[in-house]
Short mmCIF file of C-alpha atoms and ligand atoms in Angstrom, two decimals:
data_model
loop_
_atom_site.label_atom_id
_atom_site.label_comp_id
_atom_site.label_asym_id
_atom_site.label_seq_id
_atom_site.Cartn_x
_atom_site.Cartn_y
_atom_site.Cartn_z
CA MET A 1 11.70 -7.66 -32.11
CA ALA A 2 8.49 -8.07 -34.05
CA LEU A 3 6.09 -10.82 -32.87
CA PRO A 4 3.40 -12.92 -34.85
CA PRO A 5 -0.07 -11.92 -33.89
CA LEU A 6 -1.54 -13.58 -30.80
CA VAL A 7 -5.02 -14.21 -32.40
CA GLU A 8 -6.37 -15.39 -35.75
CA PRO A 9 -8.85 -13.00 -37.45
CA ALA A 10 -12.63 -13.36 -37.20
CA ALA A 11 -14.35 -14.59 -40.23
CA GLU A 12 -15.92 -11.17 -41.23
CA LEU A 13 -16.91 -7.73 -39.73
CA THR A 14 -20.38 -6.85 -40.04
CA VAL A 15 -21.68 -3.56 -41.71
CA ASP A 16 -21.87 -1.82 -38.24
CA GLU A 17 -18.50 -2.95 -37.32
CA ILE A 18 -16.89 -1.47 -40.61
CA ARG A 19 -18.69 1.76 -39.95
CA ARG A 20 -17.63 1.83 -36.33
CA TYR A 21 -13.99 0.82 -36.82
CA SER A 22 -13.42 2.87 -40.24
CA ARG A 23 -10.56 4.94 -38.53
CA HIS A 24 -8.68 1.82 -37.62
CA LEU A 25 -9.48 0.17 -41.03
CA ILE A 26 -7.84 2.75 -43.07
CA ILE A 27 -4.34 2.53 -41.18
CA PRO A 28 -2.74 0.03 -43.59
CA ASP A 29 -0.92 -1.65 -40.58
CA VAL A 30 -4.10 -2.48 -38.84
CA GLY A 31 -6.65 -2.78 -41.74
CA MET A 32 -9.39 -5.28 -42.01
CA ASP A 33 -7.13 -8.05 -40.93
CA GLY A 34 -6.02 -6.36 -37.77
CA GLN A 35 -9.57 -5.39 -36.71
CA LYS A 36 -10.75 -8.92 -37.35
CA ARG A 37 -7.96 -10.01 -34.91
CA LEU A 38 -9.30 -7.64 -32.46
CA LYS A 39 -12.71 -8.94 -32.90
CA ASN A 40 -11.61 -12.47 -32.22
CA SER A 41 -9.49 -11.45 -29.16
CA LYS A 42 -10.26 -12.22 -25.39
CA VAL A 43 -8.51 -9.97 -23.09
CA LEU A 44 -8.78 -10.08 -19.20
CA VAL A 45 -8.16 -6.75 -17.36
CA VAL A 46 -7.16 -7.44 -13.61
CA GLY A 47 -8.59 -4.55 -11.55
CA ALA A 48 -11.03 -1.94 -12.71
CA GLY A 49 -9.29 0.82 -10.74
CA GLY A 50 -6.94 3.53 -11.82
CA LEU A 51 -5.08 1.56 -14.74
CA GLY A 52 -8.02 -0.75 -15.40
CA SER A 53 -10.40 2.43 -16.11
CA PRO A 54 -8.79 3.73 -19.06
CA ALA A 55 -7.52 0.36 -20.42
CA LEU A 56 -10.99 -1.00 -20.39
CA LEU A 57 -12.39 1.97 -22.03
CA TYR A 58 -9.88 2.08 -24.75
CA LEU A 59 -9.77 -1.74 -25.31
CA ALA A 60 -13.64 -1.77 -25.54
CA ALA A 61 -13.59 1.24 -27.88
CA ALA A 62 -10.81 -0.48 -30.06
CA GLY A 63 -13.14 -3.44 -30.81
CA VAL A 64 -11.70 -6.21 -28.67
CA GLY A 65 -14.30 -8.84 -29.00
CA THR A 66 -14.39 -10.25 -25.45
CA LEU A 67 -13.29 -8.38 -22.41
CA GLY A 68 -13.17 -9.98 -18.92
CA ILE A 69 -13.16 -7.63 -15.90
CA VAL A 70 -11.77 -9.23 -12.60
CA ASP A 71 -12.46 -6.99 -9.42
CA PHE A 72 -14.09 -7.74 -5.97
CA ASP A 73 -14.23 -4.09 -4.81
CA THR A 74 -16.98 -1.48 -4.96
CA VAL A 75 -16.87 1.99 -6.07
CA ASP A 76 -15.76 4.56 -3.58
CA GLU A 77 -15.94 8.46 -3.82
CA SER A 78 -12.26 8.70 -3.28
CA ASN A 79 -11.98 6.42 -6.67
CA LEU A 80 -13.66 9.06 -8.90
CA GLN A 81 -10.40 11.29 -8.95
CA ARG A 82 -8.96 8.83 -11.51
CA GLN A 83 -11.15 5.69 -12.11
CA ILE A 84 -13.00 7.38 -14.90
CA ILE A 85 -14.83 4.29 -15.91
CA HIS A 86 -17.08 4.80 -12.88
CA GLY A 87 -19.35 7.73 -11.82
CA VAL A 88 -21.17 9.34 -8.99
CA SER A 89 -24.30 6.95 -9.60
CA ASP A 90 -21.85 4.00 -9.30
CA ILE A 91 -20.79 4.71 -5.71
CA ASP A 92 -20.91 1.35 -3.51
CA ARG A 93 -21.81 -0.73 -6.73
CA PRO A 94 -19.37 -3.36 -7.55
CA LYS A 95 -16.48 -2.12 -9.70
CA ALA A 96 -16.78 -4.94 -12.34
CA GLU A 97 -20.49 -4.32 -12.80
CA SER A 98 -20.11 -0.49 -12.98
CA ALA A 99 -17.23 -1.14 -15.57
CA ALA A 100 -19.32 -3.26 -17.65
CA ALA A 101 -22.11 -0.64 -17.79
CA SER A 102 -19.75 1.94 -19.18
CA ILE A 103 -18.32 -0.32 -21.71
CA ALA A 104 -21.82 -1.16 -22.90
CA GLU A 105 -22.47 2.47 -23.54
CA VAL A 106 -19.03 2.94 -25.24
CA ASN A 107 -19.25 -0.26 -27.44
CA PRO A 108 -22.34 -2.58 -27.20
CA LEU A 109 -20.76 -5.05 -29.54
CA VAL A 110 -18.10 -6.14 -26.83
CA ASN A 111 -18.76 -9.36 -25.11
CA VAL A 112 -18.10 -8.40 -21.28
CA VAL A 113 -17.57 -11.03 -18.94
CA ILE A 114 -17.82 -9.94 -15.27
CA HIS A 115 -15.67 -11.79 -12.69
CA ASN A 116 -16.94 -10.11 -9.52
CA THR A 117 -14.40 -11.74 -7.42
CA ALA A 118 -11.00 -11.34 -5.73
CA LEU A 119 -8.20 -13.15 -7.80
CA ASP A 120 -6.55 -15.91 -5.64
CA ARG A 121 -4.42 -18.94 -6.04
CA ASP A 122 -7.52 -21.08 -6.49
CA ASN A 123 -8.96 -19.27 -9.52
CA VAL A 124 -6.15 -17.37 -11.03
CA LYS A 125 -5.01 -20.08 -13.60
CA GLU A 126 -8.43 -21.25 -14.60
CA LEU A 127 -9.49 -17.46 -15.29
CA PHE A 128 -6.33 -16.62 -17.23
CA SER A 129 -6.64 -19.81 -19.35
CA GLN A 130 -9.70 -18.57 -20.83
CA TYR A 131 -8.10 -15.41 -22.38
CA ASP A 132 -5.50 -14.70 -25.09
CA LEU A 133 -3.78 -11.65 -23.02
CA ILE A 134 -3.87 -10.26 -19.67
CA VAL A 135 -3.89 -6.68 -18.75
CA ASP A 136 -2.60 -6.25 -15.15
CA GLY A 137 -3.86 -3.22 -13.39
CA THR A 138 -3.23 -4.39 -9.72
CA ASP A 139 -2.00 -2.01 -7.04
CA ASN A 140 -0.26 -4.42 -4.59
CA PHE A 141 2.76 -6.52 -4.68
CA ALA A 142 1.04 -9.73 -3.61
CA THR A 143 -1.30 -9.85 -6.48
CA ARG A 144 1.38 -8.69 -9.01
CA TYR A 145 3.59 -11.68 -8.13
CA MET A 146 0.54 -13.90 -8.59
CA VAL A 147 -0.35 -12.53 -11.94
CA ASN A 148 3.08 -12.99 -13.16
CA ASP A 149 3.66 -16.50 -11.75
CA ALA A 150 0.23 -17.82 -13.18
CA ALA A 151 0.87 -16.05 -16.60
CA VAL A 152 4.37 -17.71 -16.81
CA LEU A 153 3.11 -21.12 -15.63
CA LEU A 154 0.36 -20.92 -18.35
CA GLY A 155 2.81 -19.41 -21.03
CA LYS A 156 0.54 -16.27 -21.36
CA PRO A 157 1.58 -12.88 -22.32
CA TYR A 158 0.74 -10.04 -20.11
CA VAL A 159 1.01 -6.25 -20.09
CA TRP A 160 1.89 -4.92 -16.91
CA GLY A 161 1.72 -1.19 -15.54
CA SER A 162 2.24 0.51 -12.09
CA ILE A 163 1.97 4.16 -10.91
CA TYR A 164 2.87 6.07 -7.98
CA ARG A 165 2.66 9.92 -7.55
CA PHE A 166 4.13 11.34 -10.71
CA ASP A 167 6.05 8.00 -11.92
CA GLY A 168 4.75 5.24 -13.97
CA GLN A 169 6.22 1.94 -15.41
CA ALA A 170 4.97 -0.48 -17.90
CA SER A 171 6.29 -3.56 -19.74
CA VAL A 172 5.21 -6.68 -21.57
CA PHE A 173 6.17 -9.80 -19.82
CA TRP A 174 5.97 -12.91 -21.99
CA GLU A 175 8.28 -15.96 -20.72
CA GLU A 176 8.52 -17.57 -24.25
CA HIS A 177 10.11 -14.31 -25.70
CA GLY A 178 11.60 -12.42 -22.92
CA PRO A 179 11.92 -11.79 -19.11
CA CYS A 180 9.15 -12.06 -16.41
CA TYR A 181 8.38 -9.66 -13.62
CA ARG A 182 10.56 -11.66 -11.48
CA CYS A 183 13.56 -11.23 -13.68
CA LEU A 184 13.08 -7.46 -13.33
CA TYR A 185 12.11 -7.62 -9.55
CA PRO A 186 13.26 -11.11 -8.10
CA GLU A 187 12.08 -10.03 -4.60
CA PRO A 188 9.11 -7.83 -3.23
CA PRO A 189 10.44 -4.75 -1.56
CA PRO A 190 10.82 -4.86 2.29
CA PRO A 191 7.21 -4.30 3.92
CA GLY A 192 6.51 -0.69 4.56
CA MET A 193 9.36 0.53 2.09
CA VAL A 194 7.06 1.35 -0.92
CA PRO A 195 3.92 2.94 0.03
CA SER A 196 0.71 1.90 -1.82
CA CYS A 197 -1.17 4.83 -4.03
CA ALA A 198 -3.87 4.63 -0.98
CA GLU A 199 -1.02 5.87 1.42
CA GLY A 200 1.35 7.83 -1.09
CA GLY A 201 -1.20 9.32 -3.48
CA VAL A 202 -1.14 9.12 -7.26
CA LEU A 203 -1.72 12.02 -9.83
CA GLY A 204 -5.27 10.84 -11.52
CA VAL A 205 -3.96 11.61 -15.10
CA LEU A 206 -0.99 9.36 -14.68
CA CYS A 207 -3.43 6.48 -14.70
CA ALA A 208 -4.34 7.38 -18.34
CA SER A 209 -0.70 7.88 -19.36
CA ILE A 210 0.18 4.33 -18.27
CA GLY A 211 -3.20 2.61 -18.99
CA SER A 212 -3.06 3.94 -22.72
CA ILE A 213 0.63 2.50 -23.04
CA GLN A 214 -0.93 -0.93 -21.94
CA VAL A 215 -3.69 -0.90 -24.35
CA ASN A 216 -1.23 0.33 -27.01
CA GLU A 217 1.00 -2.95 -26.16
CA ALA A 218 -1.99 -5.05 -26.05
CA ILE A 219 -3.30 -3.99 -29.43
CA LYS A 220 0.11 -4.55 -30.93
CA LEU A 221 0.37 -8.05 -29.39
CA LEU A 222 -3.09 -9.05 -30.48
CA THR A 223 -2.67 -7.95 -34.13
CA GLY A 224 1.14 -8.41 -34.42
CA ILE A 225 2.06 -4.85 -35.52
CA GLY A 226 4.99 -2.98 -34.10
CA GLU A 227 7.75 -3.78 -31.60
CA PRO A 228 6.11 -4.92 -28.28
CA LEU A 229 7.48 -3.94 -25.06
CA VAL A 230 9.07 -7.20 -24.37
CA GLY A 231 12.24 -7.20 -22.86
CA ARG A 232 12.05 -3.33 -22.28
CA LEU A 233 10.91 -1.37 -19.26
CA MET A 234 9.09 1.95 -20.17
CA VAL A 235 9.61 4.41 -17.36
CA TYR A 236 7.62 7.60 -17.38
CA ASP A 237 8.31 10.77 -15.36
CA ALA A 238 5.14 13.06 -15.58
CA LEU A 239 7.00 16.06 -13.82
CA GLU A 240 9.99 16.06 -16.26
CA MET A 241 7.66 14.80 -19.03
CA GLU A 242 10.07 12.13 -19.87
CA TYR A 243 9.88 8.57 -21.23
CA ARG A 244 12.65 6.23 -21.01
CA LYS A 245 13.19 2.67 -22.24
CA ILE A 246 15.52 0.36 -20.11
CA LYS A 247 16.36 -3.06 -21.53
CA VAL A 248 15.44 -5.95 -19.27
CA ARG A 249 17.08 -9.07 -19.83
CA LYS A 250 15.80 -12.72 -18.83
CA ASP A 251 17.72 -13.62 -15.77
CA PRO A 252 19.04 -17.33 -15.90
CA ASN A 253 18.74 -17.19 -12.33
CA CYS A 254 15.17 -16.29 -11.98
CA ALA A 255 13.38 -18.40 -9.55
CA LEU A 256 10.32 -18.91 -11.89
CA CYS A 257 11.60 -18.72 -15.56
CA GLY A 258 15.31 -19.32 -15.06
CA GLU A 259 17.44 -22.42 -15.70
CA ASN A 260 16.79 -23.95 -12.29
CA PRO A 261 13.46 -22.78 -11.37
CA THR A 262 12.72 -22.98 -7.50
CA VAL A 263 9.04 -21.73 -8.01
CA THR A 264 7.21 -24.41 -10.06
CA ASP A 265 3.79 -23.71 -9.06
CA LEU A 266 1.73 -20.83 -7.46
CA LEU A 267 2.86 -19.95 -3.98
CA GLU A 268 0.65 -20.92 -1.11
CA ASP A 269 0.36 -17.38 0.12
CA TYR A 270 1.41 -14.26 -1.77
CA GLU A 271 0.44 -12.01 1.08
CA ASP A 272 2.86 -13.86 3.18
CA PHE A 273 5.51 -13.84 0.57
CA CYS A 274 5.24 -9.87 0.16
CA GLY A 275 4.68 -9.33 4.02
CA ALA A 276 2.35 -6.81 5.16
CA VAL A 277 4.67 -5.62 7.85
CA SER A 278 8.19 -6.56 8.72
CA ALA A 279 8.96 -9.29 11.25
CA GLU A 280 10.34 -6.66 13.64
CA ALA A 281 7.04 -4.67 13.34
CA GLU A 282 5.00 -7.79 13.61
CA GLU A 283 6.80 -8.70 17.08
CA ALA A 284 6.67 -4.99 18.25
CA THR A 285 2.89 -5.04 17.98
CA LEU A 286 2.42 -8.27 19.96
CA ASN A 287 0.52 -7.08 23.00
CA ALA A 288 0.96 -3.53 22.05
CA THR A 289 -2.09 -2.86 19.78
CA ILE A 290 -5.10 -0.98 20.89
CA THR A 291 -8.46 -0.46 19.13
CA ALA A 292 -10.13 2.91 18.16
CA ARG A 293 -12.64 2.34 20.99
CA GLU A 294 -9.85 1.53 23.61
CA LEU A 295 -8.07 4.74 22.56
CA LYS A 296 -11.27 6.65 23.02
CA ASP A 297 -11.81 5.11 26.35
CA TRP A 298 -8.46 6.04 27.43
CA GLN A 299 -8.95 9.68 26.30
CA ASP A 300 -12.20 9.85 28.16
CA SER A 301 -10.85 8.43 31.47
CA GLY A 302 -8.11 11.41 31.37
CA LYS A 303 -5.23 9.11 30.80
CA ASP A 304 -2.16 10.95 30.17
CA LEU A 305 -1.25 10.13 26.64
CA PHE A 306 1.22 11.07 24.08
CA LEU A 307 -0.56 10.39 20.95
CA VAL A 308 1.78 10.43 17.72
CA ASP A 309 0.39 10.65 14.13
CA VAL A 310 3.31 9.12 12.07
CA ARG A 311 1.60 10.00 8.74
CA GLU A 312 2.87 12.71 6.25
CA PRO A 313 1.81 16.51 6.73
CA ALA A 314 -0.15 16.40 3.64
CA GLU A 315 -2.23 13.50 5.26
CA TRP A 316 -2.58 15.41 8.47
CA GLU A 317 -4.29 18.27 6.54
CA ILE A 318 -6.94 16.04 5.62
CA ASN A 319 -7.91 14.39 8.97
CA ARG A 320 -6.59 14.10 12.45
CA ILE A 321 -7.36 12.64 15.91
CA PRO A 322 -7.93 15.32 18.40
CA GLY A 323 -4.89 15.46 20.75
CA ALA A 324 -2.50 14.06 18.29
CA THR A 325 1.07 15.44 17.65
CA LEU A 326 2.42 14.89 13.98
CA ILE A 327 5.72 13.25 13.91
CA PRO A 328 6.28 11.45 10.44
CA LYS A 329 7.60 8.01 10.39
CA GLY A 330 10.81 8.88 8.75
CA GLU A 331 11.78 11.23 11.72
CA ILE A 332 11.26 8.35 14.14
CA LEU A 333 13.20 5.82 12.08
CA SER A 334 16.14 7.98 11.47
CA GLY A 335 16.25 8.69 15.19
CA GLU A 336 15.88 12.43 14.95
CA ALA A 337 12.48 12.82 16.74
CA LEU A 338 13.42 10.38 19.58
CA SER A 339 14.24 13.09 21.90
CA ARG A 340 10.61 14.49 21.57
CA PHE A 341 9.24 11.29 23.33
CA PRO A 342 8.48 11.56 27.01
CA GLN A 343 9.34 8.84 29.51
CA ASP A 344 6.38 9.38 31.87
CA ARG A 345 3.49 9.24 29.41
CA GLN A 346 1.74 6.53 27.53
CA ILE A 347 2.89 6.61 24.03
CA VAL A 348 0.14 5.73 21.49
CA LEU A 349 1.39 5.82 17.60
CA HIS A 350 -1.16 5.87 14.82
CA CYS A 351 -0.90 6.19 10.96
CA LYS A 352 -3.52 5.79 8.27
CA SER A 353 -4.16 1.90 8.27
CA GLY A 354 -1.69 0.56 10.93
CA VAL A 355 1.20 -0.53 8.76
CA ARG A 356 3.39 2.42 9.06
CA SER A 357 2.74 2.83 12.75
CA ALA A 358 3.81 -0.74 13.55
CA GLU A 359 7.12 0.03 11.76
CA ALA A 360 7.48 2.94 13.90
CA LEU A 361 6.41 1.28 17.08
CA ALA A 362 9.29 -1.37 16.48
CA ALA A 363 11.82 1.71 16.33
CA ILE A 364 10.26 3.30 19.48
CA LYS A 365 10.53 -0.05 21.35
CA ALA A 366 14.11 -0.50 20.40
CA ALA A 367 14.74 3.30 21.64
CA GLY A 368 13.40 1.95 24.99
CA PHE A 369 9.82 3.09 25.32
CA LYS A 370 8.89 -0.54 26.10
CA ASP A 371 5.28 0.39 26.88
CA ALA A 372 4.28 2.27 23.65
CA VAL A 373 1.46 1.11 21.73
CA HIS A 374 -0.21 1.54 18.26
CA LEU A 375 -3.59 1.86 17.10
CA GLN A 376 -4.98 -0.99 14.92
CA GLY A 377 -6.54 0.00 11.71
CA GLY A 378 -5.12 3.49 12.11
CA ILE A 379 -7.03 6.67 11.57
CA VAL A 380 -9.34 4.88 9.22
CA SER A 381 -10.68 2.74 11.92
CA TRP A 382 -10.96 5.79 14.19
CA VAL A 383 -13.00 7.66 11.70
CA ASN A 384 -15.31 4.64 10.88
CA THR A 385 -15.95 3.83 14.64
CA ILE A 386 -15.57 6.79 16.60
CA ASP A 387 -15.74 9.94 14.39
CA PRO A 388 -17.59 9.50 11.09
CA SER A 389 -17.97 13.22 10.84
CA GLN A 390 -14.26 13.62 9.76
CA PRO A 391 -13.45 13.00 6.29
CA SER A 392 -11.64 9.92 5.23
CA TYR A 393 -9.14 9.17 2.29
ZN1 ZN B 401 11.84 -14.63 -14.86
#
């Protein structure tokens, strides 16, 4: 389904612009008309991270006239494996500022608007309404649902992408012409079921594969060329080197864009909707959570601890708390590893940040180990407060 261009053409291109964009201008489908539309376009990229890095660089190079960047985070060394818009000298700098500086180097003709803030229910609609198109490079379900809801409520199209290890997905959601994200995924996954890239990892170059698909779709929508990914989900498997397209239909029962919507405005709390941890885990951690300092004090006092690291072996290779035993969460939830837990020692569980250990704690308590506790903030908190000499990730 071809769609009309999103943006009207700018009046003219300058001599500089004609020189710079000549390889676009000689493609008949883009031509002078398409390049003028790009010049007149306003695109907001949500997140200057894994997907946002290649997306911003290519949108800028392509000549999108106004590029908004919304990101509240600062550049960390562990970002540089994939977030190619940032460099070593940008570490600790706000990502939105760092990205803007790189864009100025690639294409100073682009008007960059920095939104150095967290996207939230109070600013999302106002921000989106200033742009023609949104490119969603967020990495968490709460923001993803909020981006979708705001876009549908405003009637804005957006290009969505997601990445995990070797797998990527992309689509264009535009309520007027096809399904929305909630038609595809009506409910967020149960808390703890889908690890984030911070917990599960991502192949750096996968960001370029999916981010460039997002830019490709953005350019098609802005200039009205080709067949946009509306109503289709692109699924990429980097290990098999396989792209598949799956049809996605508008769901007449969609809570947001269906015939009898139950979601008619932004939700009060998207974190709550997506749930950081399950209800069982939340209950299990009540009065059963210790800090890194408390754990250190227990160790120093010679308390008989059975300290269990519930992360995966690859994470255990990176860092570990002295005295810990590795028993991955899956072996605890399946019951397979329960026989390894002693009845007469203080059980302490930890993971990277405290989410997986909370899930494991619920299973351990259900198995009868009523005094078990977990470490708040996981090994991240341990490294930050007790042992900064260890690497973090
Ligand atoms: Zn929908």
